[in-house]
XYZ file of C-alpha atoms in Angstrom:
751
model
C 95.405 76.122 76.193
C 94.026 72.456 75.383
C 92.357 70.471 78.429
C 94.783 69.254 81.138
C 93.731 66.106 81.657
C 92.039 64.688 77.427
C 94.731 66.711 75.788
C 97.738 66.215 76.941
C 96.878 62.263 76.611
C 96.234 63.309 72.523
C 98.999 65.638 73.142
C 101.804 62.919 74.486
C 100.814 60.560 72.806
C 101.779 62.990 69.699
C 105.251 63.070 70.856
C 105.936 59.512 72.467
C 108.885 60.063 69.945
C 110.422 63.197 71.004
C 111.413 63.874 74.405
C 114.530 61.956 75.263
C 112.929 61.549 78.695
C 110.395 58.468 77.713
C 111.404 55.271 76.662
C 110.517 56.125 72.519
C 109.337 51.538 72.440
C 107.185 51.668 75.253
C 104.049 50.957 73.911
C 101.556 54.234 73.517
C 98.658 52.925 75.207
C 100.963 52.111 78.755
C 101.650 55.422 79.514
C 100.574 57.555 82.297
C 100.564 60.965 81.436
C 100.104 61.637 85.111
C 102.707 59.700 86.113
C 104.524 60.866 83.547
C 104.276 64.625 84.529
C 105.601 63.649 87.840
C 108.863 61.826 86.475
C 109.529 65.433 84.329
C 111.670 67.863 86.427
C 110.688 70.407 88.490
C 108.881 73.296 86.574
C 109.918 77.524 87.402
C 107.916 78.068 90.289
C 105.497 79.639 87.915
C 104.358 77.603 86.148
C 100.835 75.617 86.835
C 99.020 74.012 84.443
C 100.081 70.428 83.131
C 101.035 71.957 79.915
C 103.158 74.760 81.169
C 105.380 72.039 82.860
C 105.534 69.394 79.873
C 106.897 72.480 77.775
C 109.082 74.094 79.531
C 111.024 71.103 81.514
C 110.526 68.006 78.718
C 113.717 68.237 76.717
C 112.803 68.133 72.854
C 115.272 65.583 70.402
C 115.716 67.755 67.382
C 116.498 64.170 65.609
C 114.319 62.685 66.742
C 111.393 65.384 66.661
C 112.050 65.876 62.970
C 111.837 61.830 62.422
C 108.173 62.266 64.308
C 107.027 65.131 61.177
C 108.861 62.327 58.694
C 106.009 59.478 59.560
C 103.654 62.480 60.621
C 104.417 63.435 56.605
C 104.474 60.045 55.239
C 101.112 58.989 57.395
C 99.824 62.163 55.931
C 101.307 61.765 52.180
C 99.326 58.509 52.582
C 95.212 59.498 53.227
C 95.942 62.126 50.851
C 97.786 61.123 47.217
C 96.266 64.593 46.257
C 99.246 66.137 48.562
C 101.688 63.386 48.002
C 104.348 65.338 46.229
C 103.975 68.573 47.406
C 104.095 66.218 51.172
C 107.423 64.061 49.926
C 108.977 67.541 48.183
C 108.518 70.078 51.691
C 109.436 66.682 54.025
C 110.084 63.161 52.822
C 112.969 63.955 50.692
C 114.797 67.166 52.967
C 117.961 65.981 54.543
C 116.398 68.570 57.879
C 114.267 69.759 59.850
C 115.613 73.217 59.724
C 115.842 72.261 55.757
C 112.166 71.723 55.677
C 111.014 75.337 57.066
C 113.918 76.424 55.290
C 111.719 74.981 52.180
C 108.894 75.728 53.428
C 108.601 79.898 53.391
C 110.923 79.717 50.759
C 107.812 79.026 48.563
C 106.132 80.820 50.837
C 107.681 83.750 49.439
C 105.866 83.756 46.088
C 106.923 87.005 45.143
C 103.156 88.572 46.115
C 105.039 91.854 46.480
C 105.698 92.379 42.911
C 109.562 91.334 43.354
C 109.587 87.400 43.138
C 112.922 85.913 43.689
C 113.250 81.935 42.559
C 112.705 80.372 45.601
C 115.750 78.066 45.210
C 117.817 81.562 45.775
C 115.276 81.704 49.337
C 115.889 77.949 50.371
C 119.001 77.948 49.786
C 119.396 82.153 52.237
C 117.933 80.608 54.598
C 118.253 77.487 55.596
C 121.842 78.851 56.276
C 120.604 80.967 58.493
C 118.456 78.597 59.784
C 121.130 75.993 60.595
C 121.594 78.276 64.209
C 118.287 78.303 64.639
C 117.098 74.845 65.588
C 116.938 75.315 69.322
C 114.458 78.381 68.620
C 112.431 76.487 65.419
C 112.653 72.955 67.549
C 110.857 75.557 70.640
C 108.311 77.090 68.500
C 106.927 73.196 67.985
C 106.025 72.655 71.076
C 104.708 75.265 71.842
C 102.062 75.508 68.840
C 101.485 71.339 70.136
C 101.445 72.606 73.569
C 98.777 75.649 73.411
C 97.100 75.571 70.017
C 93.992 73.379 70.593
C 93.495 73.193 66.427
C 96.843 71.663 65.639
C 97.192 68.232 64.604
C 100.363 66.887 64.430
C 103.971 69.088 64.397
C 103.376 69.028 60.321
C 100.535 69.927 59.969
C 102.332 72.985 62.463
C 104.944 73.093 59.680
C 103.256 73.218 56.324
C 100.299 75.049 57.681
C 100.445 77.231 60.725
C 100.324 80.807 60.100
C 101.932 81.826 62.887
C 104.204 79.757 63.322
C 105.635 80.716 59.555
C 105.242 84.094 61.000
C 107.813 83.928 63.143
C 110.459 81.997 61.583
C 110.019 84.126 58.486
C 111.290 86.915 61.782
C 113.755 85.264 62.738
C 115.085 84.469 59.463
C 115.154 88.543 58.790
C 116.350 89.451 62.674
C 119.574 87.389 61.116
C 119.854 89.856 58.526
C 119.462 92.424 59.950
C 122.310 91.819 62.528
C 124.201 91.216 59.071
C 123.491 94.359 58.726
C 122.025 92.447 55.253
C 118.994 95.471 56.329
C 117.514 95.859 52.693
C 117.108 91.925 51.960
C 115.500 92.056 56.101
C 113.397 94.430 55.003
C 112.277 92.508 51.683
C 110.973 89.940 53.651
C 109.448 92.192 56.622
C 107.786 92.802 53.335
C 106.926 89.203 52.200
C 105.173 88.352 55.685
C 102.951 91.441 55.339
C 101.645 90.688 52.061
C 101.882 86.883 52.687
C 100.405 86.756 56.269
C 99.223 89.747 57.177
C 101.489 89.709 59.762
C 104.190 93.491 60.297
C 106.563 92.370 62.416
C 110.014 95.309 61.768
C 112.959 92.773 61.681
C 115.067 94.535 64.675
C 112.335 93.618 66.719
C 113.437 90.082 69.463
C 111.940 87.036 70.105
C 112.677 84.128 72.688
C 112.360 80.544 71.566
C 108.835 78.577 72.199
C 106.399 81.797 71.047
C 103.328 81.411 69.779
C 101.573 83.651 67.291
C 98.208 81.869 66.982
C 97.296 84.048 64.143
C 99.484 86.693 63.112
C 96.860 88.609 60.823
C 97.106 91.969 62.353
C 100.234 91.784 63.963
C 102.660 94.957 64.663
C 105.499 94.662 66.602
C 108.247 97.671 66.413
C 111.829 97.141 66.203
C 112.517 97.544 69.860
C 110.016 95.603 70.759
C 111.758 92.111 72.834
C 108.750 89.886 72.976
C 110.957 86.193 75.751
C 110.402 82.601 76.103
C 107.064 80.958 75.888
C 104.911 83.846 74.873
C 101.448 83.433 73.284
C 100.198 86.537 71.008
C 97.222 86.116 69.173
C 95.137 88.318 66.340
C 95.949 91.668 65.586
C 98.331 92.661 68.114
C 99.945 95.684 68.117
C 103.652 95.947 70.725
C 103.914 100.157 69.427
C 105.581 103.051 70.057
C 103.312 105.746 71.896
C 104.902 108.212 69.406
C 106.282 110.031 72.298
C 109.519 108.469 72.343
C 112.852 107.859 70.044
C 115.318 104.756 71.161
C 114.373 102.170 73.068
C 110.268 102.964 72.667
C 108.576 99.841 72.527
C 107.670 97.395 74.675
C 109.246 93.964 76.566
C 106.667 91.182 76.877
C 108.511 88.533 79.832
C 108.097 84.551 80.118
C 104.508 82.488 80.074
C 103.077 85.976 79.179
C 99.691 86.328 77.697
C 98.567 88.951 74.992
C 94.898 88.708 73.900
C 93.220 89.479 70.815
C 93.711 93.327 69.685
C 95.234 94.365 71.928
C 97.376 97.379 72.046
C 100.524 97.849 73.566
C 102.659 101.050 73.658
C 106.023 102.554 74.549
C 109.124 100.922 76.512
C 107.200 99.282 79.474
C 106.986 95.894 81.018
C 104.018 92.881 80.745
C 105.874 90.786 83.443
C 106.235 87.370 83.512
C 102.993 84.894 82.871
C 100.961 87.487 82.756
C 98.083 88.435 80.531
C 95.991 91.735 78.713
C 92.961 89.659 77.987
C 91.296 91.103 74.974
C 90.586 94.729 72.696
C 92.561 95.905 75.701
C 95.054 99.080 75.956
C 97.796 99.165 78.598
C 100.402 101.939 79.076
C 101.531 101.032 81.859
C 103.936 98.264 83.255
C 101.933 95.416 84.130
C 103.667 93.413 86.880
C 104.246 89.458 86.854
C 101.522 87.609 87.495
C 99.001 89.745 86.843
C 95.827 90.606 84.671
C 94.866 93.057 82.643
C 92.032 94.685 80.478
C 91.046 98.140 79.787
C 91.094 101.089 78.139
C 93.086 102.493 79.657
C 93.571 98.782 80.791
C 93.242 98.541 84.813
C 94.254 95.126 86.488
C 90.899 93.019 87.361
C 92.543 89.309 88.295
C 95.379 88.349 89.903
C 96.535 83.824 87.798
C 96.041 82.635 91.436
C 98.417 79.757 90.982
C 101.083 81.968 89.063
C 102.461 85.195 91.397
C 101.059 83.083 94.364
C 104.125 83.306 95.660
C 105.572 86.757 94.250
C 102.548 87.996 96.418
C 103.800 86.497 99.255
C 106.968 86.767 99.496
C 105.673 90.854 98.706
C 103.129 90.710 101.406
C 105.527 88.709 104.253
C 107.982 92.051 103.628
C 105.335 94.866 104.193
C 104.105 93.351 107.265
C 107.263 92.626 107.933
C 108.871 96.700 107.437
C 105.421 97.989 108.802
C 106.276 96.003 112.608
C 109.753 97.990 111.388
C 108.844 100.606 111.321
C 106.606 100.180 114.755
C 109.918 98.310 117.175
C 112.099 101.257 115.244
C 115.417 98.577 115.728
C 116.451 101.222 112.786
C 115.028 104.361 111.883
C 111.935 105.097 109.801
C 114.676 105.701 106.463
C 116.901 103.433 106.879
C 114.908 100.637 108.701
C 112.257 101.707 104.579
C 116.015 101.161 102.515
C 116.629 97.941 103.936
C 112.651 96.490 103.524
C 113.043 98.101 99.092
C 116.498 96.482 98.617
C 115.018 92.636 100.405
C 112.049 93.345 97.335
C 114.877 93.651 94.520
C 117.364 91.771 96.295
C 115.083 88.693 95.686
C 112.586 89.245 92.574
C 109.482 89.926 94.445
C 109.590 93.128 93.064
C 112.051 94.964 89.854
C 113.791 98.123 90.197
C 111.268 100.014 88.914
C 108.224 98.330 90.602
C 110.225 99.118 94.005
C 110.640 102.816 93.154
C 107.613 103.632 91.490
C 106.364 105.657 93.683
C 109.181 108.153 93.643
C 107.254 110.302 91.131
C 103.982 109.567 93.034
C 102.669 113.371 92.849
C 100.655 113.177 97.060
C 103.967 112.088 98.149
C 105.969 115.347 96.780
C 103.180 117.979 97.688
C 104.582 116.768 100.988
C 107.640 117.474 100.900
C 106.804 120.800 99.262
C 104.214 121.107 102.105
C 107.838 120.333 105.144
C 109.835 122.505 102.995
C 107.229 125.472 103.514
C 107.076 124.541 107.434
C 110.256 126.032 107.457
C 109.389 129.365 105.581
C 106.904 130.179 108.412
C 109.687 128.992 110.718
C 113.181 130.853 109.553
C 110.904 134.387 107.827
C 109.489 134.059 111.853
C 105.237 134.427 110.132
C 104.651 131.653 112.107
C 105.539 132.946 115.070
C 102.954 135.876 114.857
C 100.276 133.545 114.063
C 101.044 131.510 116.594
C 100.536 134.231 118.830
C 97.000 135.536 117.195
C 96.171 132.474 117.455
C 97.328 132.175 121.556
C 96.023 135.847 121.724
C 92.331 134.794 119.897
C 91.489 131.772 122.096
C 95.075 130.944 124.031
C 93.955 130.790 127.339
C 94.116 127.162 127.313
C 95.367 124.239 125.030
C 91.775 122.831 124.197
C 90.574 126.134 123.320
C 94.339 126.352 120.578
C 92.691 122.572 119.523
C 89.044 123.418 118.869
C 89.936 126.728 117.195
C 92.658 124.600 114.658
C 89.936 122.319 113.559
C 87.001 125.009 113.428
C 89.500 126.517 110.906
C 89.897 123.674 109.451
C 86.141 122.733 109.442
C 85.570 125.927 107.682
C 88.482 125.480 105.142
C 87.813 121.734 103.933
C 85.261 121.964 101.792
C 86.942 125.206 99.118
C 89.915 122.778 99.778
C 89.828 119.461 97.999
C 93.308 118.112 98.717
C 94.273 116.986 103.223
C 97.670 116.805 102.691
C 98.035 121.401 101.306
C 95.841 121.567 104.826
C 98.017 119.796 106.979
C 101.030 120.893 105.294
C 101.057 124.460 103.500
C 98.923 125.435 107.145
C 98.055 124.078 109.810
C 101.175 122.157 110.855
C 103.245 125.334 110.075
C 100.794 126.264 113.558
C 101.198 123.857 115.443
C 105.243 123.793 114.695
C 104.939 127.250 115.389
C 102.375 127.263 119.317
C 104.324 124.635 119.482
C 108.187 126.131 119.859
C 106.166 129.347 121.626
C 106.054 127.246 124.804
C 109.192 124.649 124.467
C 107.515 122.054 123.079
C 110.166 121.085 119.801
C 110.317 117.992 117.918
C 112.194 115.248 118.285
C 112.629 115.866 121.800
C 111.621 114.915 125.535
C 109.493 117.974 125.765
C 106.852 117.217 122.198
C 105.251 116.616 125.873
C 104.803 119.810 126.313
C 101.851 120.966 123.556
C 103.090 119.150 120.698
C 102.472 116.250 120.730
C 98.651 117.427 121.848
C 97.856 119.923 119.024
C 99.683 117.025 116.941
C 97.125 113.651 117.674
C 94.376 115.835 118.555
C 94.255 117.644 115.034
C 95.617 114.702 112.909
C 92.747 112.615 114.222
C 89.683 115.553 113.562
C 91.156 116.394 110.168
C 89.056 112.714 109.346
C 85.745 114.152 110.260
C 86.484 117.968 108.020
C 87.255 115.732 105.312
C 84.088 113.011 105.990
C 81.661 115.991 106.548
C 82.132 117.754 102.976
C 81.882 115.727 99.019
C 83.792 117.946 97.554
C 86.855 118.456 100.813
C 89.210 115.271 99.699
C 89.639 113.779 96.699
C 88.870 110.589 97.189
C 85.326 111.604 98.429
C 84.145 112.511 94.577
C 85.882 109.556 93.444
C 83.286 107.362 95.308
C 80.737 109.201 94.161
C 82.080 108.500 90.369
C 82.285 104.238 91.136
C 78.346 104.774 93.272
C 77.216 105.385 90.415
C 78.778 103.731 87.446
C 77.441 100.453 90.201
C 73.962 102.627 89.333
C 73.623 104.043 92.821
C 72.403 107.390 92.262
C 72.516 110.131 94.182
C 70.322 113.090 94.119
C 71.650 116.928 95.111
C 75.126 114.654 95.290
C 76.941 117.358 97.798
C 73.566 118.028 100.116
C 72.473 114.903 100.209
C 76.709 114.102 101.175
C 76.553 116.947 103.829
C 72.523 116.245 105.492
C 74.542 112.637 106.202
C 77.637 113.397 107.597
C 76.672 116.256 109.735
C 75.802 114.982 112.912
C 77.970 112.204 112.994
C 81.464 114.879 111.869
C 80.208 117.778 114.329
C 79.913 115.197 116.740
C 83.414 113.728 116.255
C 84.898 117.142 115.668
C 83.867 118.282 118.870
C 84.334 115.346 121.508
C 88.114 114.466 119.724
C 90.167 116.854 121.756
C 88.496 115.897 124.505
C 89.175 112.342 123.904
C 93.325 113.628 122.802
C 93.777 116.118 125.777
C 92.938 112.828 127.927
C 95.220 110.167 125.743
C 98.060 112.749 125.509
C 97.156 115.676 128.358
C 99.418 118.365 127.970
C 102.741 119.826 130.311
C 100.545 122.792 129.882
C 97.213 122.866 130.433
C 95.649 126.572 131.372
C 97.553 129.360 130.008
C 95.099 132.095 131.811
C 98.198 135.082 130.499
C 99.033 133.736 127.098
C 96.996 135.908 125.158
C 98.305 139.023 127.416
C 101.624 137.899 126.757
C 100.840 136.753 122.997
C 99.819 140.351 122.484
C 102.744 141.704 124.056
C 104.645 139.829 121.891
C 103.348 140.609 118.698
C 104.025 144.219 119.679
C 107.365 143.955 120.638
C 107.207 141.846 116.449
C 106.539 145.150 114.787
C 105.392 145.315 111.418
C 105.598 142.445 108.869
C 108.656 142.368 107.620
C 109.751 141.471 103.706
C 110.122 138.212 103.732
C 107.026 137.699 105.924
C 104.784 139.253 103.531
C 106.396 137.179 100.717
C 105.655 134.283 103.057
C 102.107 135.263 103.610
C 101.546 135.830 99.521
C 103.557 132.773 98.515
C 100.728 130.979 100.273
C 97.612 132.533 100.216
C 98.385 132.375 96.288
C 99.049 128.664 97.152
C 95.311 128.345 98.489
C 94.078 130.224 95.252
C 95.658 127.957 93.681
C 94.422 124.258 95.864
C 91.222 125.825 95.743
C 90.669 127.075 92.061
C 93.249 124.360 91.126
C 89.697 121.835 89.400
C 88.441 125.108 86.998
C 91.855 126.493 86.227
C 94.064 123.217 85.204
C 96.928 123.270 87.686
C 97.344 120.279 90.641
C 97.554 120.659 94.217
C 101.232 119.004 93.580
C 101.976 122.386 91.002
C 100.767 124.680 93.281
C 102.925 123.363 95.829
C 105.316 123.267 93.601
C 105.424 127.538 91.956
C 105.191 128.693 95.355
C 108.429 127.113 96.518
C 110.362 128.721 93.517
C 108.976 131.634 94.260
C 110.595 131.413 97.613
C 114.110 129.942 96.729
C 113.960 133.202 94.537
C 112.897 135.738 96.189
C 114.951 135.142 98.539
C 112.971 133.806 102.132
C 114.701 129.962 101.001
C 117.233 128.943 99.937
C 118.699 125.640 97.908
C 120.702 125.745 102.006
C 117.423 125.386 103.165
C 115.476 122.238 101.535
C 117.934 120.816 102.154
C 119.283 120.970 105.331
C 114.615 120.768 106.486
C 116.138 115.989 106.712
C 112.291 115.907 108.196
C 111.116 116.354 104.156
C 113.511 113.777 102.265
C 113.339 111.376 105.538
C 109.215 111.172 104.950
C 109.843 111.026 101.431
C 112.000 107.887 100.958
C 109.757 105.710 103.747
C 106.551 106.858 102.871
C 107.287 106.219 99.656
C 108.881 102.703 99.755
C 105.885 102.409 101.684
C 103.614 103.301 99.129
C 104.828 101.539 96.294
C 104.637 97.887 98.001
C 100.858 99.472 98.096
C 100.514 99.586 95.621
C 102.440 96.668 93.959
C 99.879 93.958 96.662
C 96.688 95.342 94.120
C 98.420 94.710 91.315
C 99.117 91.964 92.099
C 95.671 90.781 93.691
C 96.469 90.479 98.240
C 93.803 93.484 98.264
C 91.401 91.328 96.005
C 92.333 87.726 97.245
C 91.246 89.020 101.148
C 87.712 91.261 99.404
C 87.046 88.115 97.718
C 87.309 86.068 100.071
C 85.125 88.266 103.213
C 82.825 87.889 100.424
C 82.419 83.945 99.737
C 81.884 83.362 103.698
C 79.048 86.166 104.480
C 77.678 84.680 100.725
C 77.620 81.434 102.597
C 76.495 83.185 105.869
C 73.646 84.038 104.464
C 72.925 86.934 107.009
C 70.386 90.003 106.442
C 71.641 92.953 104.783
C 72.121 94.491 108.605
C 75.130 92.298 109.506
C 76.372 93.051 106.227
C 76.297 95.866 106.533
C 78.647 96.581 109.460
C 80.624 93.245 108.525
C 82.079 94.613 104.993
C 82.201 98.684 106.158
C 84.039 97.394 109.308
C 86.967 94.894 106.611
C 87.100 97.734 104.071
C 88.178 99.147 106.900
C 90.711 97.057 108.512
C 92.657 96.153 104.991
C 94.209 100.433 105.130
C 96.173 98.864 107.021
C 97.809 97.259 104.035
C 97.006 100.223 101.965
C 99.448 103.559 101.634
C 97.379 106.324 99.989
C 93.064 106.790 100.649
C 93.260 107.310 96.736
C 94.192 103.677 95.479
C 91.574 102.064 98.938
C 88.682 102.989 97.045
C 90.167 102.912 93.836
C 91.125 99.307 94.451
C 87.433 98.094 96.992
C 85.324 100.157 96.395
C 83.568 99.694 93.352
C 83.363 96.013 95.028
C 83.085 96.562 98.278
C 79.336 98.824 97.398
C 79.019 95.714 95.113
C 78.186 93.467 97.528
C 76.394 95.808 100.507
C 74.378 95.945 97.298
C 73.308 92.129 95.766
C 72.967 91.242 100.037
C 70.005 93.915 100.120
C 71.627 97.484 101.827
C 70.126 100.379 100.213
C 71.748 101.646 98.218
C 72.936 105.330 98.669
C 73.695 104.544 102.961
C 76.245 101.676 101.775
C 77.567 104.190 98.785
C 77.975 107.164 101.185
C 78.519 104.908 104.381
C 81.970 103.409 102.669
C 83.086 106.765 101.307
C 83.024 107.601 105.068
C 85.450 105.523 105.545
C 87.142 105.842 103.022
C 88.045 109.406 105.184
C 88.313 108.066 108.683
C 91.177 105.999 107.676
C 93.194 107.807 106.736
C 94.281 108.661 110.918
C 95.207 104.735 111.906
C 98.933 104.932 110.826
C 101.437 106.985 110.328
C 101.969 105.806 106.159
C 97.644 106.140 105.441
C 97.466 110.050 103.680
C 99.191 111.776 103.077
C 98.190 114.709 106.052
C 99.175 111.291 108.311
C 102.607 111.066 107.343
C 103.053 115.236 107.192
C 101.349 114.866 111.204
C 104.504 112.271 112.098
C 106.982 113.700 109.888
C 107.118 116.669 112.025
C 108.459 115.279 114.813
C 107.116 115.230 117.794
C 104.695 111.957 117.891
C 106.943 108.861 117.845
C 105.641 105.907 116.076
C 103.943 103.604 118.881
C 101.940 106.570 119.840
C 100.928 106.820 116.143
C 99.295 104.055 116.514
C 98.070 103.244 119.846
C 95.995 106.503 119.307
C 95.380 104.863 115.789
C 93.666 102.178 116.999
C 92.138 103.665 120.290
C 90.472 106.407 117.328
C 89.320 103.826 114.756
C 86.802 102.177 117.959
C 85.916 105.745 119.184
C 85.176 107.243 115.330
C 83.853 103.356 114.586
C 81.623 104.162 117.643
C 80.597 107.818 116.182
C 79.329 107.013 113.275
C 77.525 103.818 113.796
C 75.485 105.001 116.532
C 75.203 108.324 115.868
C 76.090 108.317 111.814
C 73.515 105.234 111.826
C 70.493 106.681 114.211
C 70.856 110.454 111.954
C 70.381 108.193 108.879
C 66.968 107.217 110.074
C 66.115 110.192 110.411
C 66.674 111.770 107.908
C 65.438 109.032 105.646
C 68.542 106.549 104.545
C 67.109 103.524 105.135
């Protein structure tokens, strides 16, 4: 785009005779561009530059534009006598703008495809169609002058601009296509390809004010739709993936720009004011006002003055959603529905964006895990396992908590899904232990035992996940991102485990004790419990058929969870296969699943939060905060230890905006690691500390991780208690990992 001041003046002078908003009799030199910009009607909220504001709000008078073009052509003919006859025939002698365009296009199609037709035939046919497209032609010429810095005048744009001519040929072909003259439309497409190198299907739809910067190599499919004021560069492809039929091509919305050599595939939307960087491969929708780049394309920024309205509105809705979930003016699911409806009704999010997370595999893993819990309860297997735990270490409730914590720590390195561990194994056991002690969810009796066990297991799980490289998916992602930034971690599994050993063991040791004080259970000492549990096991007798099937199903799921990466079976697929086995065998009925309301409620509110969080990241809100922090730290000129502590703290705190640990890592880990490295923090120390924090913030809220949704959804802990205890443990974990961890890292030589 042209520079906003001097080039704007050039364009303004060139178009002084065009816009009815200004007095054509006023001397050109007397026109003040800034003052003129201030007098035009209010532009769309998303427009941000003077050129966009002029283009979006000034209303060209087609007759005055035509007179301007004729005068430009006369001046060019006088300056270039050798072209005078051509300029006279193409422009000066024509009765109207549409007639001039028809003449130029008719002579442009010279029969190079082997099927020459008299230009007069083309002229008559084209002129008839173009008479109905005058407004589009005017807007397209304005777009060329506004956005192509090489354009000298409207006349030169009409006569020589290949992109403008290609677009008008497409408009004619599209009109023929709509009238049923499809052979004629396809012939124009063929001639357009031969003459200008652009292959645009006649059925493709274009709005007004579109700029094709250079037509060479542009390929646009049948079902593509390009809205108003879009810019397309050379070698842009808007095509299909080859997998779909029907409506299979992209939709590019107002003011979007797709740079050279970019490929956009599938029935996806490029949002208003979005930017696709050169050479990108876009396979997923691009949100309004964001910039994407790469193959496949990922978000690299936000158009600062363009996306702000949508971004800050969504942030306000997100914060209000969290506040409502904590204060509970309505039930959790109802409040989430109110929030997502607000986002859609205010056009902050499209319907597809608002509900995009309902296909998230982690969320469905959580839902299926709830159904496993129902199977444990229905078959009696949960009660049997609970009694076995009580018999082994049930002399005190604190002993139960430690037994569960040790069990998860032992299982974690082989089972890298925290959600699967929580929903498939430990929550069903905790539920059975609680019910055996007459501690029921969503009732005052939850405090007898269930609340304590849930909080102890939930808060302790972050240390189990941080202890082993293979204990959580985000751990491996952290190491991959670190290696891409040049941080080489020798023997990653051993180095990770060694560095985490001291702080993680301290965390596993003190967390149940702290929870015992904060969420003290009514049932504490149970010296008779082991004997009673053994008696109960004797009364239950051997395992029933349903118990054996339930146990076999869970063992099979665990095997697939452990070996999933090697076998190519995702965790959610393993869980779904297990649920299918329970349904087919009759252990669970579909009605049992439908009646398990906690699963469906969690599906809804968690998916809403994950969707909003993802859009906040896509709109650049998270990056904005991260960049602001980085800028202040650079300005403060602090030493690396201070930068190390502050960046870890900010990275931790920003998780309140995320509903996924992996999403947080993907969005911010590399940026924060780069800031640490720039400040002089030792590479391995920086990479590992941020990775450990990526586990610790999973217990801050009820939506911050998959296991958080599982433990909260069980119904033993209120939202207020989740946030209260989560806030307390933020400080405790910071103390453990910041003091014990820092001392241990010094001992092992990380710095």
